[in-house]
Amino acid sequence: MSTTSISDTSLEHIAAKLQEHHQRYGNLTGLSLAKIGNLLKKTAAVMFPHYAVAEGDDLSLQARLELLEQEFYLLVDSLCKGKDIGCARLLVQGFLSDLPTIAENCFLDAQAIFDSDPASESVEEVILCYPGFYAITAYRIAHALHKREVPLLPRMITEYAHQKTGVDINPGATIGKSFFIDHGTGVVVGETAVIGNNVKLYQGVTLGALRVDRDQKSKKRHPTIEDNVVIYAGATILGGETTVGNNSVIGGNVWITRSVPAWSRVMFRPCDTDEIVSIKSRQKAQG
């Protein structure tokens, strides 16, 4: 039999109990993933003319930068209060000065996708349609903020892209030029992963850690992928000491926890009992 009194179910009582719960969390930033999505949209509009034209508001590039600077400042200022990481205004100005380099690297990514994918019709299609490109762009923006030690915001940017595309790239990862994620869904790139130039990942690839204990926080936990490597769908590569050498090809569904020499091909070997039998032949045999 329930012993809950009428007073326990009043909104005033419930609000009081929830307020006690809320006090555990301290001061909050006021950020949300919805705000991050709007921020990414405005950032894309200063890096890619495709997004600026789509806005249809006739703002100049400098005007867009001024609006972006103000929005970034409001977010970074609230994140930096009470933390010894430098002036929020200088952090934002430094990040904005990174944008031309970020935009150039993103163009190289888009070009690499266009050059490698026969299904793509133009670089514009890549920029506007490809989830892998969107995730890479979000990562490059977040990584620049991460290097400037802006708290929380880099992680929220890559998480927004993760929820939008299915690609989970930690902002702390180090990724070289002309990076290509094909299809995208299910790709995971861990915080201490290092990826060289001209690397291609297919869907479902994991660059992960062998251990996830908290005492591993300051250690390199994720693999190094050298230049010109292709990693096909479903491959899992684990461990901070694991290196995949340049110009290697990692086949689909392999599981790797040790280093692979340069110019190697690693393939999944199916069990010997696998067989392919014609349905029509089987029906005739049974007939």
GROMACS .gro file of N, CA and C in nm, residues 17-80:
model
  192
   17LYS      N    1   1.240   1.933  -0.418
   17LYS     CA    2   1.329   1.817  -0.422
   17LYS      C    3   1.421   1.823  -0.545
   18LEU      N    4   1.365   1.865  -0.659
   18LEU     CA    5   1.448   1.878  -0.779
   18LEU      C    6   1.552   1.988  -0.763
   19GLN      N    7   1.517   2.095  -0.692
   19GLN     CA    8   1.613   2.203  -0.670
   19GLN      C    9   1.732   2.153  -0.589
   20GLU      N   10   1.706   2.066  -0.491
   20GLU     CA   11   1.816   2.005  -0.416
   20GLU      C   12   1.907   1.927  -0.511
   21HIS      N   13   1.845   1.855  -0.602
   21HIS     CA   14   1.921   1.778  -0.701
   21HIS      C   15   2.002   1.871  -0.792
   22HIS      N   16   1.943   1.982  -0.837
   22HIS     CA   17   2.011   2.075  -0.928
   22HIS      C   18   2.136   2.135  -0.865
   23GLN      N   19   2.136   2.151  -0.734
   23GLN     CA   20   2.249   2.216  -0.667
   23GLN      C   21   2.377   2.135  -0.676
   24ARG      N   22   2.365   2.008  -0.714
   24ARG     CA   23   2.486   1.926  -0.729
   24ARG      C   24   2.575   1.974  -0.844
   25TYR      N   25   2.518   2.042  -0.940
   25TYR     CA   26   2.588   2.068  -1.065
   25TYR      C   27   2.662   2.201  -1.069
   26GLY      N   28   2.642   2.287  -0.972
   26GLY     CA   29   2.716   2.413  -0.968
   26GLY      C   30   2.676   2.508  -1.080
   27ASN      N   31   2.768   2.597  -1.116
   27ASN     CA   32   2.742   2.695  -1.221
   27ASN      C   33   2.746   2.630  -1.358
   28LEU      N   34   2.646   2.661  -1.440
   28LEU     CA   35   2.635   2.601  -1.572
   28LEU      C   36   2.669   2.702  -1.682
   29THR      N   37   2.707   2.652  -1.796
   29THR     CA   38   2.754   2.739  -1.904
   29THR      C   39   2.640   2.798  -1.987
   30GLY      N   40   2.526   2.733  -1.988
   30GLY     CA   41   2.416   2.778  -2.073
   30GLY      C   42   2.427   2.730  -2.217
   31LEU      N   43   2.527   2.646  -2.245
   31LEU     CA   44   2.544   2.593  -2.380
   31LEU      C   45   2.445   2.480  -2.407
   32SER      N   46   2.416   2.458  -2.533
   32SER     CA   47   2.335   2.345  -2.577
   32SER      C   48   2.381   2.304  -2.715
   33LEU      N   49   2.350   2.182  -2.754
   33LEU     CA   50   2.390   2.137  -2.887
   33LEU      C   51   2.318   2.215  -2.996
   34ALA      N   52   2.198   2.264  -2.967
   34ALA     CA   53   2.128   2.347  -3.066
   34ALA      C   54   2.206   2.476  -3.093
   35LYS      N   55   2.260   2.539  -2.989
   35LYS     CA   56   2.341   2.659  -3.007
   35LYS      C   57   2.468   2.627  -3.085
   36ILE      N   58   2.525   2.508  -3.061
   36ILE     CA   59   2.645   2.468  -3.133
   36ILE      C   60   2.617   2.452  -3.281
   37GLY      N   61   2.501   2.395  -3.314
   37GLY     CA   62   2.464   2.380  -3.454
   37GLY      C   63   2.456   2.513  -3.525
   38ASN      N   64   2.399   2.613  -3.459
   38ASN     CA   65   2.389   2.747  -3.518
   38ASN      C   66   2.528   2.809  -3.535
   39LEU      N   67   2.614   2.786  -3.438
   39LEU     CA   68   2.751   2.838  -3.445
   39LEU      C   69   2.827   2.775  -3.563
   40LEU      N   70   2.812   2.645  -3.582
   40LEU     CA   71   2.878   2.578  -3.693
   40LEU      C   72   2.827   2.630  -3.827
   41LYS      N   73   2.698   2.656  -3.834
   41LYS     CA   74   2.639   2.708  -3.958
   41LYS      C   75   2.700   2.843  -3.993
   42LYS      N   76   2.716   2.930  -3.894
   42LYS     CA   77   2.774   3.061  -3.918
   42LYS      C   78   2.923   3.051  -3.951
   43THR      N   79   2.991   2.956  -3.889
   43THR     CA   80   3.133   2.938  -3.918
   43THR      C   81   3.152   2.886  -4.061
   44ALA      N   82   3.067   2.792  -4.101
   44ALA     CA   83   3.074   2.741  -4.237
   44ALA      C   84   3.050   2.851  -4.340
   45ALA      N   85   2.964   2.947  -4.305
   45ALA     CA   86   2.931   3.054  -4.399
   45ALA      C   87   3.047   3.151  -4.423
   46VAL      N   88   3.145   3.154  -4.331
   46VAL     CA   89   3.262   3.239  -4.355
   46VAL      C   90   3.374   3.159  -4.422
   47MET      N   91   3.368   3.027  -4.414
   47MET     CA   92   3.473   2.945  -4.477
   47MET      C   93   3.436   2.900  -4.618
   48PHE      N   94   3.307   2.879  -4.644
   48PHE     CA   95   3.262   2.826  -4.772
   48PHE      C   96   3.158   2.919  -4.833
   49PRO      N   97   3.182   2.972  -4.952
   49PRO     CA   98   3.083   3.061  -5.014
   49PRO      C   99   2.949   2.992  -5.039
   50HIS      N  100   2.949   2.859  -5.049
   50HIS     CA  101   2.826   2.784  -5.073
   50HIS      C  102   2.722   2.813  -4.965
   51TYR      N  103   2.767   2.815  -4.839
   51TYR     CA  104   2.675   2.839  -4.728
   51TYR      C  105   2.636   2.986  -4.719
   52ALA      N  106   2.728   3.075  -4.751
   52ALA     CA  107   2.698   3.219  -4.746
   52ALA      C  108   2.591   3.254  -4.849
   53VAL      N  109   2.606   3.202  -4.970
   53VAL     CA  110   2.508   3.229  -5.076
   53VAL      C  111   2.372   3.176  -5.036
   54ALA      N  112   2.369   3.060  -4.973
   54ALA     CA  113   2.242   2.999  -4.934
   54ALA      C  114   2.168   3.081  -4.828
   55GLU      N  115   2.241   3.162  -4.750
   55GLU     CA  116   2.177   3.245  -4.649
   55GLU      C  117   2.090   3.353  -4.713
   56GLY      N  118   2.131   3.403  -4.828
   56GLY     CA  119   2.051   3.500  -4.902
   56GLY      C  120   2.030   3.632  -4.831
   57ASP      N  121   2.124   3.673  -4.746
   57ASP     CA  122   2.107   3.797  -4.670
   57ASP      C  123   2.199   3.910  -4.717
   58ASP      N  124   2.281   3.883  -4.817
   58ASP     CA  125   2.368   3.986  -4.876
   58ASP      C  126   2.469   4.046  -4.779
   59LEU      N  127   2.499   3.977  -4.670
   59LEU     CA  128   2.601   4.026  -4.578
   59LEU      C  129   2.739   4.008  -4.640
   60SER      N  130   2.826   4.105  -4.615
   60SER     CA  131   2.963   4.091  -4.662
   60SER      C  132   3.036   3.989  -4.575
   61LEU      N  133   3.150   3.942  -4.627
   61LEU     CA  134   3.228   3.845  -4.551
   61LEU      C  135   3.277   3.907  -4.420
   62GLN      N  136   3.318   4.032  -4.423
   62GLN     CA  137   3.363   4.097  -4.300
   62GLN      C  138   3.249   4.109  -4.199
   63ALA      N  139   3.129   4.140  -4.247
   63ALA     CA  140   3.013   4.149  -4.157
   63ALA      C  141   2.984   4.014  -4.093
   64ARG      N  142   2.996   3.908  -4.170
   64ARG     CA  143   2.975   3.774  -4.115
   64ARG      C  144   3.080   3.742  -4.009
   65LEU      N  145   3.205   3.782  -4.036
   65LEU     CA  146   3.311   3.759  -3.938
   65LEU      C  147   3.286   3.837  -3.809
   66GLU      N  148   3.236   3.958  -3.820
   66GLU     CA  149   3.207   4.038  -3.700
   66GLU      C  150   3.098   3.972  -3.617
   67LEU      N  151   2.994   3.921  -3.681
   67LEU     CA  152   2.887   3.852  -3.609
   67LEU      C  153   2.938   3.722  -3.545
   68LEU      N  154   3.023   3.652  -3.621
   68LEU     CA  155   3.079   3.528  -3.569
   68LEU      C  156   3.170   3.554  -3.449
   69GLU      N  157   3.251   3.658  -3.458
   69GLU     CA  158   3.339   3.695  -3.347
   69GLU      C  159   3.259   3.721  -3.220
   70GLN      N  160   3.149   3.795  -3.232
   70GLN     CA  161   3.068   3.827  -3.116
   70GLN      C  162   3.005   3.702  -3.056
   71GLU      N  163   2.955   3.613  -3.143
   71GLU     CA  164   2.891   3.491  -3.092
   71GLU      C  165   2.991   3.400  -3.023
   72PHE      N  166   3.109   3.384  -3.085
   72PHE     CA  167   3.213   3.304  -3.021
   72PHE      C  168   3.255   3.365  -2.888
   73TYR      N  169   3.267   3.498  -2.885
   73TYR     CA  170   3.311   3.563  -2.763
   73TYR      C  171   3.213   3.537  -2.648
   74LEU      N  172   3.083   3.548  -2.676
   74LEU     CA  173   2.984   3.526  -2.571
   74LEU      C  174   2.995   3.385  -2.513
   75LEU      N  175   3.019   3.288  -2.600
   75LEU     CA  176   3.031   3.150  -2.553
   75LEU      C  177   3.162   3.128  -2.477
   76VAL      N  178   3.272   3.173  -2.536
   76VAL     CA  179   3.403   3.149  -2.475
   76VAL      C  180   3.417   3.225  -2.343
   77ASP      N  181   3.363   3.346  -2.337
   77ASP     CA  182   3.372   3.424  -2.214
   77ASP      C  183   3.305   3.352  -2.097
   78SER      N  184   3.188   3.294  -2.123
   78SER     CA  185   3.118   3.222  -2.015
   78SER      C  186   3.193   3.095  -1.976
   79LEU      N  187   3.262   3.034  -2.070
   79LEU     CA  188   3.337   2.912  -2.042
   79LEU      C  189   3.466   2.939  -1.967
   80CYS      N  190   3.525   3.056  -1.989
   80CYS     CA  191   3.658   3.085  -1.935
   80CYS      C  192   3.656   3.155  -1.799
   0.00000   0.00000   0.00000
